[in-house]
Amino acid sequence: MILPKVNIRRILYATDLSENAKSAFFFAADLASRYDAGLIILHVLDEHPSLEEKIIGYVRADQWEEIKKRNEDEARSALIGKISQRTLIGEVLDRFAKDAQKDLEEVSFRTDGIMVVRGNPVEQILQQSAENGCELIVMGTHGEGTLADAMIGSTARRVVRRSRIPVLVVRLPSEGGD
């Protein structure tokens, strides 16, 4: 059997911004270096339409928007200041990628883009990978017990099931150091 040559030109790294998600980033950076591929870093600001439908039954739509905005403003203020959440997260991811490039002396990768989008994480990961011509998706998942170890996280599992391109799912270390 003749194996086809694997040619990866662009990798999508999806992150939830957790401390543990850095483990998956190092896999993505190393693969980008090995294949001389561009790395797109994606964070999705999760919106829960089912929650919103339920909430609107208790408050008016304009009140719900005000509550969401206030929560975003509080989160933004707690982190850095008065810049938009997308901009803030984009800056954090940009700084992280630059610092990682310095720390990983033997790994040289290029960042083709840093994206912060709103929506359903599964839908956005699949959409952004397609729109950006990615040949691989790298993302992390938590394994936190025997049942959880047998199954990957729901977002990762749904991406794997629906993706038309390969997905590398990295088991993230547990917070307790497992």
XYZ file of C-alpha atoms in Angstrom:
178
model
C 0.000 0.000 0.000
C 1.299 3.432 -0.921
C 0.593 6.061 1.691
C -0.298 9.536 0.462
C 1.945 12.419 1.469
C 0.410 14.407 4.293
C 0.461 18.084 3.426
C -0.771 20.413 6.141
C -0.581 24.095 5.240
C -2.880 25.548 7.899
C -3.932 24.402 11.375
C -6.845 25.688 13.438
C -6.159 25.662 17.177
C -9.414 26.049 19.134
C -9.036 27.221 22.728
C -11.394 27.818 25.637
C -8.693 30.011 27.251
C -8.278 27.673 30.207
C -4.857 27.163 31.718
C -5.020 23.527 30.643
C -5.729 24.425 27.010
C -2.090 25.448 26.688
C -1.191 21.751 26.426
C -3.141 21.484 23.186
C -1.492 24.686 21.941
C 1.967 23.133 22.211
C 0.829 20.235 20.021
C -0.587 22.702 17.490
C 2.592 24.822 17.518
C 4.846 21.780 17.137
C 2.799 20.436 14.219
C 2.761 23.870 12.585
C 6.544 23.948 12.891
C 7.025 20.436 11.494
C 4.760 21.042 8.497
C 5.686 24.712 8.015
C 1.968 25.393 8.404
C 0.236 28.569 9.451
C -1.538 28.496 12.786
C -4.938 30.087 13.279
C -5.900 30.567 16.921
C -9.642 30.585 17.591
C -11.674 31.341 20.694
C -15.459 31.221 20.558
C -17.516 33.338 22.926
C -20.209 30.772 23.597
C -23.798 31.880 23.241
C -26.527 29.618 24.546
C -29.652 30.140 22.422
C -31.669 27.656 24.472
C -30.806 29.563 27.659
C -31.732 32.817 25.965
C -35.113 31.430 24.907
C -35.824 30.410 28.508
C -34.588 33.690 29.999
C -36.675 35.854 27.681
C -39.768 34.257 29.207
C -38.780 35.882 32.519
C -37.440 39.229 31.294
C -37.981 41.339 28.199
C -35.476 40.967 25.347
C -34.066 44.475 25.961
C -33.551 43.656 29.647
C -31.748 40.423 28.724
C -29.449 42.357 26.361
C -28.725 44.826 29.158
C -27.880 41.966 31.560
C -25.558 40.333 28.977
C -23.841 43.653 28.295
C -23.403 44.350 31.999
C -21.857 40.899 32.519
C -19.500 41.420 29.583
C -18.541 44.831 30.959
C -17.859 43.373 34.411
C -15.732 40.564 32.962
C -13.850 43.040 30.797
C -13.234 45.400 33.720
C -12.068 42.547 35.923
C -9.493 41.500 33.361
C -8.036 44.729 32.030
C -10.159 47.772 31.446
C -12.461 49.378 28.985
C -11.531 47.656 25.686
C -13.967 45.261 24.016
C -13.949 41.623 25.064
C -13.042 40.463 21.556
C -10.154 42.888 21.415
C -9.037 41.942 24.903
C -9.067 38.215 24.200
C -7.397 38.797 20.838
C -4.613 40.752 22.528
C -4.176 38.070 25.191
C -3.975 35.345 22.528
C -1.542 37.414 20.452
C 0.713 37.963 23.478
C 0.462 34.263 24.363
C 1.479 33.220 20.828
C 4.442 35.625 20.838
C 5.595 34.465 24.267
C 5.244 30.822 23.237
C 7.337 31.514 20.128
C 10.123 32.851 22.369
C 9.824 29.991 24.884
C 9.828 27.250 22.269
C 13.248 27.912 20.792
C 13.335 24.676 18.798
C 9.793 25.177 17.471
C 9.290 27.869 14.871
C 5.724 28.562 13.779
C 3.833 31.406 12.193
C 0.491 32.696 13.342
C -1.804 33.282 10.351
C -4.582 34.738 12.447
C -6.131 35.188 15.848
C -9.900 35.061 15.856
C -12.442 35.733 18.581
C -15.987 35.065 17.403
C -19.421 34.660 18.986
C -21.660 31.664 18.527
C -21.924 27.956 19.050
C -18.380 26.600 19.566
C -18.890 23.487 17.413
C -20.441 25.444 14.549
C -17.789 28.161 14.701
C -14.856 25.728 14.852
C -16.161 23.908 11.777
C -17.042 27.126 9.941
C -13.748 28.874 10.654
C -11.691 25.805 9.722
C -13.501 25.625 6.362
C -13.384 29.376 5.652
C -9.673 29.539 6.445
C -8.660 26.478 4.421
C -7.415 24.486 7.407
C -6.321 20.880 6.963
C -6.225 20.043 10.693
C -8.053 21.093 13.868
C -6.281 20.831 17.234
C -8.248 21.158 20.449
C -8.152 19.927 24.014
C -10.529 17.994 26.181
C -10.621 17.128 29.865
C -10.551 13.560 31.168
C -11.770 13.647 34.740
C -12.720 10.148 35.777
C -13.371 6.696 34.408
C -16.566 7.562 32.538
C -15.162 10.898 31.362
C -11.954 9.159 30.254
C -13.988 6.814 28.070
C -15.586 9.710 26.244
C -14.108 12.946 25.033
C -15.780 16.240 25.889
C -19.022 17.110 24.185
C -17.626 19.959 22.081
C -14.613 17.924 20.967
C -16.764 14.863 20.323
C -19.193 16.828 18.142
C -16.345 18.463 16.213
C -14.760 15.041 15.572
C -18.084 13.598 14.399
C -18.902 16.467 12.050
C -15.518 17.603 10.762
C -14.500 16.879 7.179
C -10.835 17.280 8.110
C -8.713 15.471 10.717
C -9.087 16.561 14.345
C -6.375 16.062 16.950
C -7.926 15.952 20.413
C -5.369 16.414 23.182
C -6.278 15.143 26.618
C -5.570 18.037 28.907
C -3.909 17.492 32.254
C -6.239 17.649 35.212
C -5.980 20.661 37.481
C -4.853 18.422 40.337
C -1.894 17.109 38.326
C -3.150 13.605 37.419
